[in-house]
PDB file of C-alpha atoms and ligand atoms in Angstrom:
ATOM      1  CA  MET X   1      10.462 -17.023  40.564  1.00  0.00           C
ATOM      2  CA  ARG X   2      12.957 -15.076  38.514  1.00  0.00           C
ATOM      3  CA  GLU X   3      11.657 -12.989  35.597  1.00  0.00           C
ATOM      4  CA  LYS X   4      13.090 -13.974  32.241  1.00  0.00           C
ATOM      5  CA  ARG X   5      15.181 -11.120  30.872  1.00  0.00           C
ATOM      6  CA  ARG X   6      13.827 -10.184  27.462  1.00  0.00           C
ATOM      7  CA  GLY X   7      14.835  -7.706  24.787  1.00  0.00           C
ATOM      8  CA  PRO X   8      12.381  -5.298  23.156  1.00  0.00           C
ATOM      9  CA  SER X   9       9.253  -7.162  22.109  1.00  0.00           C
ATOM     10  CA  LEU X  10       8.487  -7.691  18.460  1.00  0.00           C
ATOM     11  CA  ALA X  11       5.126  -8.765  17.077  1.00  0.00           C
ATOM     12  CA  VAL X  12       4.538  -9.794  13.492  1.00  0.00           C
ATOM     13  CA  PHE X  13       1.321  -8.578  11.884  1.00  0.00           C
ATOM     14  CA  PRO X  14       0.954 -10.728   8.746  1.00  0.00           C
ATOM     15  CA  GLY X  15      -1.466 -10.246   5.899  1.00  0.00           C
ATOM     16  CA  SER X  16      -2.094  -9.517   2.259  1.00  0.00           C
ATOM     17  CA  PHE X  17      -2.631  -5.778   2.831  1.00  0.00           C
ATOM     18  CA  ASP X  18      -3.957  -5.356  -0.727  1.00  0.00           C
ATOM     19  CA  PRO X  19      -4.305  -2.519   0.131  1.00  0.00           C
ATOM     20  CA  ILE X  20      -3.833  -1.485   3.756  1.00  0.00           C
ATOM     21  CA  THR X  21      -7.019  -0.011   5.281  1.00  0.00           C
ATOM     22  CA  ASN X  22      -7.729   2.150   8.313  1.00  0.00           C
ATOM     23  CA  GLY X  23      -8.779  -1.072  10.038  1.00  0.00           C
ATOM     24  CA  HIS X  24      -5.223  -2.389   9.659  1.00  0.00           C
ATOM     25  CA  LEU X  25      -3.847   0.944  10.921  1.00  0.00           C
ATOM     26  CA  ASP X  26      -6.086   0.644  13.967  1.00  0.00           C
ATOM     27  CA  ILE X  27      -4.688  -2.832  14.695  1.00  0.00           C
ATOM     28  CA  VAL X  28      -1.100  -1.571  14.305  1.00  0.00           C
ATOM     29  CA  ASP X  29      -1.828   1.201  16.844  1.00  0.00           C
ATOM     30  CA  ARG X  30      -3.233  -1.309  19.278  1.00  0.00           C
ATOM     31  CA  GLY X  31      -0.199  -3.530  18.718  1.00  0.00           C
ATOM     32  CA  LEU X  32       2.129  -0.635  19.491  1.00  0.00           C
ATOM     33  CA  ALA X  33       0.377  -0.127  22.808  1.00  0.00           C
ATOM     34  CA  VAL X  34       1.433  -3.629  23.830  1.00  0.00           C
ATOM     35  CA  PHE X  35       4.641  -4.398  21.920  1.00  0.00           C
ATOM     36  CA  ASP X  36       7.778  -2.348  21.296  1.00  0.00           C
ATOM     37  CA  ARG X  37       7.784  -3.002  17.577  1.00  0.00           C
ATOM     38  CA  VAL X  38       5.195  -4.205  15.094  1.00  0.00           C
ATOM     39  CA  ARG X  39       6.372  -5.682  11.828  1.00  0.00           C
ATOM     40  CA  MET X  40       3.824  -5.835   9.044  1.00  0.00           C
ATOM     41  CA  ALA X  41       4.691  -8.906   7.006  1.00  0.00           C
ATOM     42  CA  ILE X  42       3.185  -9.147   3.521  1.00  0.00           C
ATOM     43  CA  LEU X  43       2.665 -12.653   2.216  1.00  0.00           C
ATOM     44  CA  VAL X  44       4.173 -13.195  -1.207  1.00  0.00           C
ATOM     45  CA  ASN X  45       1.405 -15.333  -2.620  1.00  0.00           C
ATOM     46  CA  THR X  46       1.932 -16.561  -6.137  1.00  0.00           C
ATOM     47  CA  GLU X  47      -1.600 -18.003  -6.347  1.00  0.00           C
ATOM     48  CA  LYS X  48      -3.586 -14.835  -5.678  1.00  0.00           C
ATOM     49  CA  LYS X  49      -3.801 -12.065  -8.261  1.00  0.00           C
ATOM     50  CA  PRO X  50      -3.419  -8.920  -6.178  1.00  0.00           C
ATOM     51  CA  LEU X  51      -4.300  -5.406  -7.275  1.00  0.00           C
ATOM     52  CA  PHE X  52      -1.060  -3.980  -5.907  1.00  0.00           C
ATOM     53  CA  SER X  53       2.245  -5.755  -6.401  1.00  0.00           C
ATOM     54  CA  VAL X  54       4.188  -6.711  -3.290  1.00  0.00           C
ATOM     55  CA  GLU X  55       6.617  -3.870  -4.019  1.00  0.00           C
ATOM     56  CA  GLU X  56       3.740  -1.385  -4.263  1.00  0.00           C
ATOM     57  CA  ARG X  57       2.255  -2.611  -0.990  1.00  0.00           C
ATOM     58  CA  VAL X  58       5.614  -2.281   0.749  1.00  0.00           C
ATOM     59  CA  ALA X  59       5.982   1.268  -0.638  1.00  0.00           C
ATOM     60  CA  ILE X  60       2.456   2.219   0.525  1.00  0.00           C
ATOM     61  CA  ILE X  61       3.057   0.946   4.055  1.00  0.00           C
ATOM     62  CA  ARG X  62       6.468   2.666   4.186  1.00  0.00           C
ATOM     63  CA  GLU X  63       4.816   5.934   3.204  1.00  0.00           C
ATOM     64  CA  VAL X  64       2.069   5.553   5.802  1.00  0.00           C
ATOM     65  CA  TYR X  65       4.596   4.891   8.578  1.00  0.00           C
ATOM     66  CA  ARG X  66       7.391   7.210   7.469  1.00  0.00           C
ATOM     67  CA  GLY X  67       9.125   8.582  10.590  1.00  0.00           C
ATOM     68  CA  LYS X  68       7.601   5.861  12.805  1.00  0.00           C
ATOM     69  CA  PRO X  69      10.487   3.459  13.409  1.00  0.00           C
ATOM     70  CA  ARG X  70       8.439   1.183  15.666  1.00  0.00           C
ATOM     71  CA  VAL X  71       6.452   0.019  12.627  1.00  0.00           C
ATOM     72  CA  GLU X  72       8.391  -2.069  10.147  1.00  0.00           C
ATOM     73  CA  VAL X  73       7.383  -3.665   6.864  1.00  0.00           C
ATOM     74  CA  ASP X  74       8.691  -6.806   5.263  1.00  0.00           C
ATOM     75  CA  THR X  75       7.617  -9.626   2.940  1.00  0.00           C
ATOM     76  CA  PHE X  76       7.621 -13.333   3.546  1.00  0.00           C
ATOM     77  CA  SER X  77       6.872 -16.609   1.829  1.00  0.00           C
ATOM     78  CA  GLY X  78       6.523 -20.080   3.252  1.00  0.00           C
ATOM     79  CA  LEU X  79       5.259 -20.735   6.749  1.00  0.00           C
ATOM     80  CA  LEU X  80       4.412 -17.743   8.891  1.00  0.00           C
ATOM     81  CA  VAL X  81       5.776 -19.353  12.062  1.00  0.00           C
ATOM     82  CA  ASP X  82       9.128 -19.961  10.333  1.00  0.00           C
ATOM     83  CA  TYR X  83       9.236 -16.309   9.397  1.00  0.00           C
ATOM     84  CA  ALA X  84       8.254 -15.168  12.903  1.00  0.00           C
ATOM     85  CA  ARG X  85      10.937 -17.362  14.477  1.00  0.00           C
ATOM     86  CA  ALA X  86      13.576 -16.176  11.987  1.00  0.00           C
ATOM     87  CA  VAL X  87      12.972 -12.514  12.870  1.00  0.00           C
ATOM     88  CA  GLY X  88      12.791 -13.153  16.619  1.00  0.00           C
ATOM     89  CA  ALA X  89       9.076 -12.512  17.104  1.00  0.00           C
ATOM     90  CA  ALA X  90       7.233 -14.511  19.741  1.00  0.00           C
ATOM     91  CA  VAL X  91       3.838 -13.082  18.829  1.00  0.00           C
ATOM     92  CA  ILE X  92       1.628 -12.987  15.756  1.00  0.00           C
ATOM     93  CA  ILE X  93      -1.048 -10.273  15.748  1.00  0.00           C
ATOM     94  CA  ARG X  94      -4.289 -10.737  13.847  1.00  0.00           C
ATOM     95  CA  GLY X  95      -7.295  -8.463  13.737  1.00  0.00           C
ATOM     96  CA  LEU X  96     -10.734  -9.892  14.491  1.00  0.00           C
ATOM     97  CA  ARG X  97     -13.533  -7.800  13.056  1.00  0.00           C
ATOM     98  CA  ALA X  98     -16.550 -10.006  13.487  1.00  0.00           C
ATOM     99  CA  ILE X  99     -17.659 -13.516  14.292  1.00  0.00           C
ATOM    100  CA  SER X 100     -17.379 -14.305  10.595  1.00  0.00           C
ATOM    101  CA  ASP X 101     -13.590 -13.887  10.884  1.00  0.00           C
ATOM    102  CA  PHE X 102     -13.413 -16.184  13.845  1.00  0.00           C
ATOM    103  CA  GLU X 103     -13.476 -19.657  12.325  1.00  0.00           C
ATOM    104  CA  TYR X 104     -10.731 -19.023   9.794  1.00  0.00           C
ATOM    105  CA  GLU X 105      -8.605 -17.172  12.339  1.00  0.00           C
ATOM    106  CA  PHE X 106      -9.113 -19.858  14.972  1.00  0.00           C
ATOM    107  CA  GLN X 107      -8.009 -22.549  12.524  1.00  0.00           C
ATOM    108  CA  MET X 108      -4.933 -20.583  11.528  1.00  0.00           C
ATOM    109  CA  ALA X 109      -3.984 -19.816  15.120  1.00  0.00           C
ATOM    110  CA  LEU X 110      -4.275 -23.459  16.170  1.00  0.00           C
ATOM    111  CA  MET X 111      -2.381 -24.681  13.110  1.00  0.00           C
ATOM    112  CA  ASN X 112       0.366 -22.161  13.796  1.00  0.00           C
ATOM    113  CA  ARG X 113       0.483 -23.283  17.422  1.00  0.00           C
ATOM    114  CA  ARG X 114       0.818 -26.872  16.305  1.00  0.00           C
ATOM    115  CA  LEU X 115       3.640 -25.877  13.969  1.00  0.00           C
ATOM    116  CA  ASP X 116       5.428 -23.884  16.665  1.00  0.00           C
ATOM    117  CA  PRO X 117       3.970 -23.788  20.190  1.00  0.00           C
ATOM    118  CA  ARG X 118       6.405 -21.050  21.249  1.00  0.00           C
ATOM    119  CA  ILE X 119       4.726 -18.508  19.006  1.00  0.00           C
ATOM    120  CA  GLU X 120       1.520 -17.066  20.393  1.00  0.00           C
ATOM    121  CA  THR X 121      -1.276 -15.547  18.302  1.00  0.00           C
ATOM    122  CA  VAL X 122      -2.848 -12.440  19.802  1.00  0.00           C
ATOM    123  CA  PHE X 123      -6.185 -11.238  18.436  1.00  0.00           C
ATOM    124  CA  MET X 124      -7.031  -7.570  18.530  1.00  0.00           C
ATOM    125  CA  MET X 125     -10.394  -6.017  17.811  1.00  0.00           C
ATOM    126  CA  PRO X 126     -10.434  -2.856  15.701  1.00  0.00           C
ATOM    127  CA  ALA X 127     -12.680   0.076  16.540  1.00  0.00           C
ATOM    128  CA  GLU X 128     -16.313  -0.779  15.787  1.00  0.00           C
ATOM    129  CA  SER X 129     -16.324   1.788  12.997  1.00  0.00           C
ATOM    130  CA  TYR X 130     -13.913  -0.452  11.065  1.00  0.00           C
ATOM    131  CA  SER X 131     -15.654  -3.740  11.759  1.00  0.00           C
ATOM    132  CA  TYR X 132     -17.044  -3.908   8.214  1.00  0.00           C
ATOM    133  CA  VAL X 133     -13.953  -2.592   6.407  1.00  0.00           C
ATOM    134  CA  SER X 134     -11.973  -5.000   4.252  1.00  0.00           C
ATOM    135  CA  SER X 135      -9.437  -4.532   1.465  1.00  0.00           C
ATOM    136  CA  ARG X 136     -11.759  -6.367  -0.917  1.00  0.00           C
ATOM    137  CA  LEU X 137     -14.730  -4.082  -0.240  1.00  0.00           C
ATOM    138  CA  VAL X 138     -12.588  -0.960  -0.407  1.00  0.00           C
ATOM    139  CA  LYS X 139     -11.448  -1.920  -3.919  1.00  0.00           C
ATOM    140  CA  GLU X 140     -14.983  -2.733  -5.018  1.00  0.00           C
ATOM    141  CA  VAL X 141     -16.509   0.442  -3.601  1.00  0.00           C
ATOM    142  CA  PHE X 142     -13.787   2.632  -5.104  1.00  0.00           C
ATOM    143  CA  GLN X 143     -14.106   1.002  -8.508  1.00  0.00           C
ATOM    144  CA  LEU X 144     -17.854   1.594  -8.507  1.00  0.00           C
ATOM    145  CA  GLY X 145     -17.478   5.247  -7.638  1.00  0.00           C
ATOM    146  CA  GLY X 146     -18.099   5.138  -3.886  1.00  0.00           C
ATOM    147  CA  ARG X 147     -16.176   7.236  -1.378  1.00  0.00           C
ATOM    148  CA  VAL X 148     -13.391   5.449   0.501  1.00  0.00           C
ATOM    149  CA  SER X 149     -11.604   8.431   2.036  1.00  0.00           C
ATOM    150  CA  ASP X 150     -12.692   7.518   5.571  1.00  0.00           C
ATOM    151  CA  LEU X 151     -11.661   3.905   5.102  1.00  0.00           C
ATOM    152  CA  VAL X 152      -8.075   4.107   3.862  1.00  0.00           C
ATOM    153  CA  PRO X 153      -5.085   6.413   4.393  1.00  0.00           C
ATOM    154  CA  PRO X 154      -4.703   9.175   1.728  1.00  0.00           C
ATOM    155  CA  VAL X 155      -1.792   7.400   0.019  1.00  0.00           C
ATOM    156  CA  VAL X 156      -4.016   4.389  -0.679  1.00  0.00           C
ATOM    157  CA  GLU X 157      -6.752   6.541  -2.164  1.00  0.00           C
ATOM    158  CA  ARG X 158      -4.160   8.176  -4.402  1.00  0.00           C
ATOM    159  CA  ARG X 159      -2.759   4.817  -5.473  1.00  0.00           C
ATOM    160  CA  LEU X 160      -6.282   3.496  -6.171  1.00  0.00           C
ATOM    161  CA  ARG X 161      -6.875   6.498  -8.398  1.00  0.00           C
ATOM    162  CA  GLU X 162      -3.614   5.778 -10.223  1.00  0.00           C
ATOM    163  CA  LYS X 163      -4.666   2.151 -10.769  1.00  0.00           C
ATOM    164  CA  TYR X 164      -8.285   2.556 -11.710  1.00  0.00           C
ATOM    165  CA  GLY X 165      -8.377   6.174 -12.841  1.00  0.00           C
ATOM    166  CA  THR X 166     -10.840   8.557 -11.176  1.00  0.00           C
ATOM    167  CA  PRO X 167     -14.091   6.638 -10.868  1.00  0.00           C
ATOM    168  CA  ILE X 168     -17.282   8.144 -12.252  1.00  0.00           C
ATOM    169  CA  ARG X 169     -19.306   9.326  -9.297  1.00  0.00           C
ATOM    170  CA  ARG X 170     -22.922   8.310  -9.441  1.00  0.00           C
ATOM    171  CA  GLY X 171     -24.574  11.556  -8.448  1.00  0.00           C
ATOM    172  CA  ARG X 172     -28.279  12.343  -8.333  1.00  0.00           C
ATOM    173  CA  ARG X 173     -28.049  14.159 -11.700  1.00  0.00           C
ATOM    174  CA  ALA X 174     -26.945  11.004 -13.511  1.00  0.00           C
ATOM    175  CA  SER X 175     -30.214   9.196 -12.887  1.00  0.00           C
ATOM    176  CA  GLY X 176     -32.037  10.056 -16.090  1.00  0.00           C
ATOM    177  CA  ARG X 177     -33.114  13.656 -15.274  1.00  0.00           C
ATOM    178  CA  ARG X 178     -33.952  15.720 -18.327  1.00  0.00           C
TER     179      ARG X 178
HETATM  180  O1  LIG J 201      -4.672 -10.804   5.032  1.00  0.00           O
HETATM  181  P1  LIG J 201      -4.866 -12.286   4.875  1.00  0.00           P
HETATM  182  O2  LIG J 201      -4.903 -12.651   3.407  1.00  0.00           O
HETATM  183  O3  LIG J 201      -6.065 -12.785   5.626  1.00  0.00           O
HETATM  184  O4  LIG J 201      -3.568 -13.005   5.528  1.00  0.00           O
HETATM  185  C1  LIG J 201      -3.438 -14.404   5.544  1.00  0.00           C
HETATM  186  C2  LIG J 201      -2.041 -14.834   6.050  1.00  0.00           C
HETATM  187  C3  LIG J 201      -0.944 -14.160   5.246  1.00  0.00           C
HETATM  188  C4  LIG J 201      -1.894 -14.449   7.498  1.00  0.00           C
HETATM  189  C5  LIG J 201      -1.973 -16.384   5.920  1.00  0.00           C
HETATM  190  O5  LIG J 201      -2.357 -16.758   4.632  1.00  0.00           O
HETATM  191  C6  LIG J 201      -0.593 -16.962   6.213  1.00  0.00           C
HETATM  192  O6  LIG J 201      -0.097 -16.866   7.307  1.00  0.00           O
HETATM  193  N1  LIG J 201       0.032 -17.567   5.202  1.00  0.00           N
HETATM  194  C7  LIG J 201       1.353 -18.163   5.339  1.00  0.00           C
HETATM  195  C8  LIG J 201       1.330 -19.660   5.123  1.00  0.00           C
HETATM  196  C9  LIG J 201       1.216 -20.433   6.435  1.00  0.00           C
HETATM  197  O7  LIG J 201       1.971 -20.242   7.360  1.00  0.00           O
HETATM  198  N2  LIG J 201       0.242 -21.374   6.464  1.00  0.00           N
HETATM  199  C10 LIG J 201       0.039 -22.273   7.582  1.00  0.00           C
HETATM  200  C11 LIG J 201      -0.631 -21.666   8.777  1.00  0.00           C
HETATM  201  S1  LIG J 201      -2.331 -21.453   8.590  1.00  0.00           S
END
């Protein structure tokens, strides 16, 4: 059987990325090991109230991947499969951290397959050390004064500081010592 001649492979990695975490970076790295290009596609969601605007999230991701032309960033609205088809991607990448992610991801993957069977969803597992990391928890921990430097790239920590101000660290001395 003759091999189909294909151009460089492109995978779309969609998400909210509000903000991007080291878990997302880990998935991008894994994607790059399999595909020629990975395009992070930020959903423009008018219903959700994000911390970072779409423009800010694009700027953050651009800064993280400056000088790495194999990682692209874009925004999309409407159906993900329509977007993937329009940009010539045959694959959607999603990260699977834990079993708790599975049901939602499984539903999305099957719905996307129903909408366009030519587009395949590929799940990638991040390093175990990121299995509990989510954008939501990063924001919460930062806001409450916890350390997030191991969980997000430096640009995100800087941007969080700009948004929330420097959080008050809850040190041992603050616990009512006289
Ligand atoms: O990071 P998130 O918030 O889990 O990403 C969710 C995302 C953007 C992948 C998902 O909401 C999505 O693909 N939305 C586009 C709308 C769509 O195509 N819906 C039908 C398929 S489920």
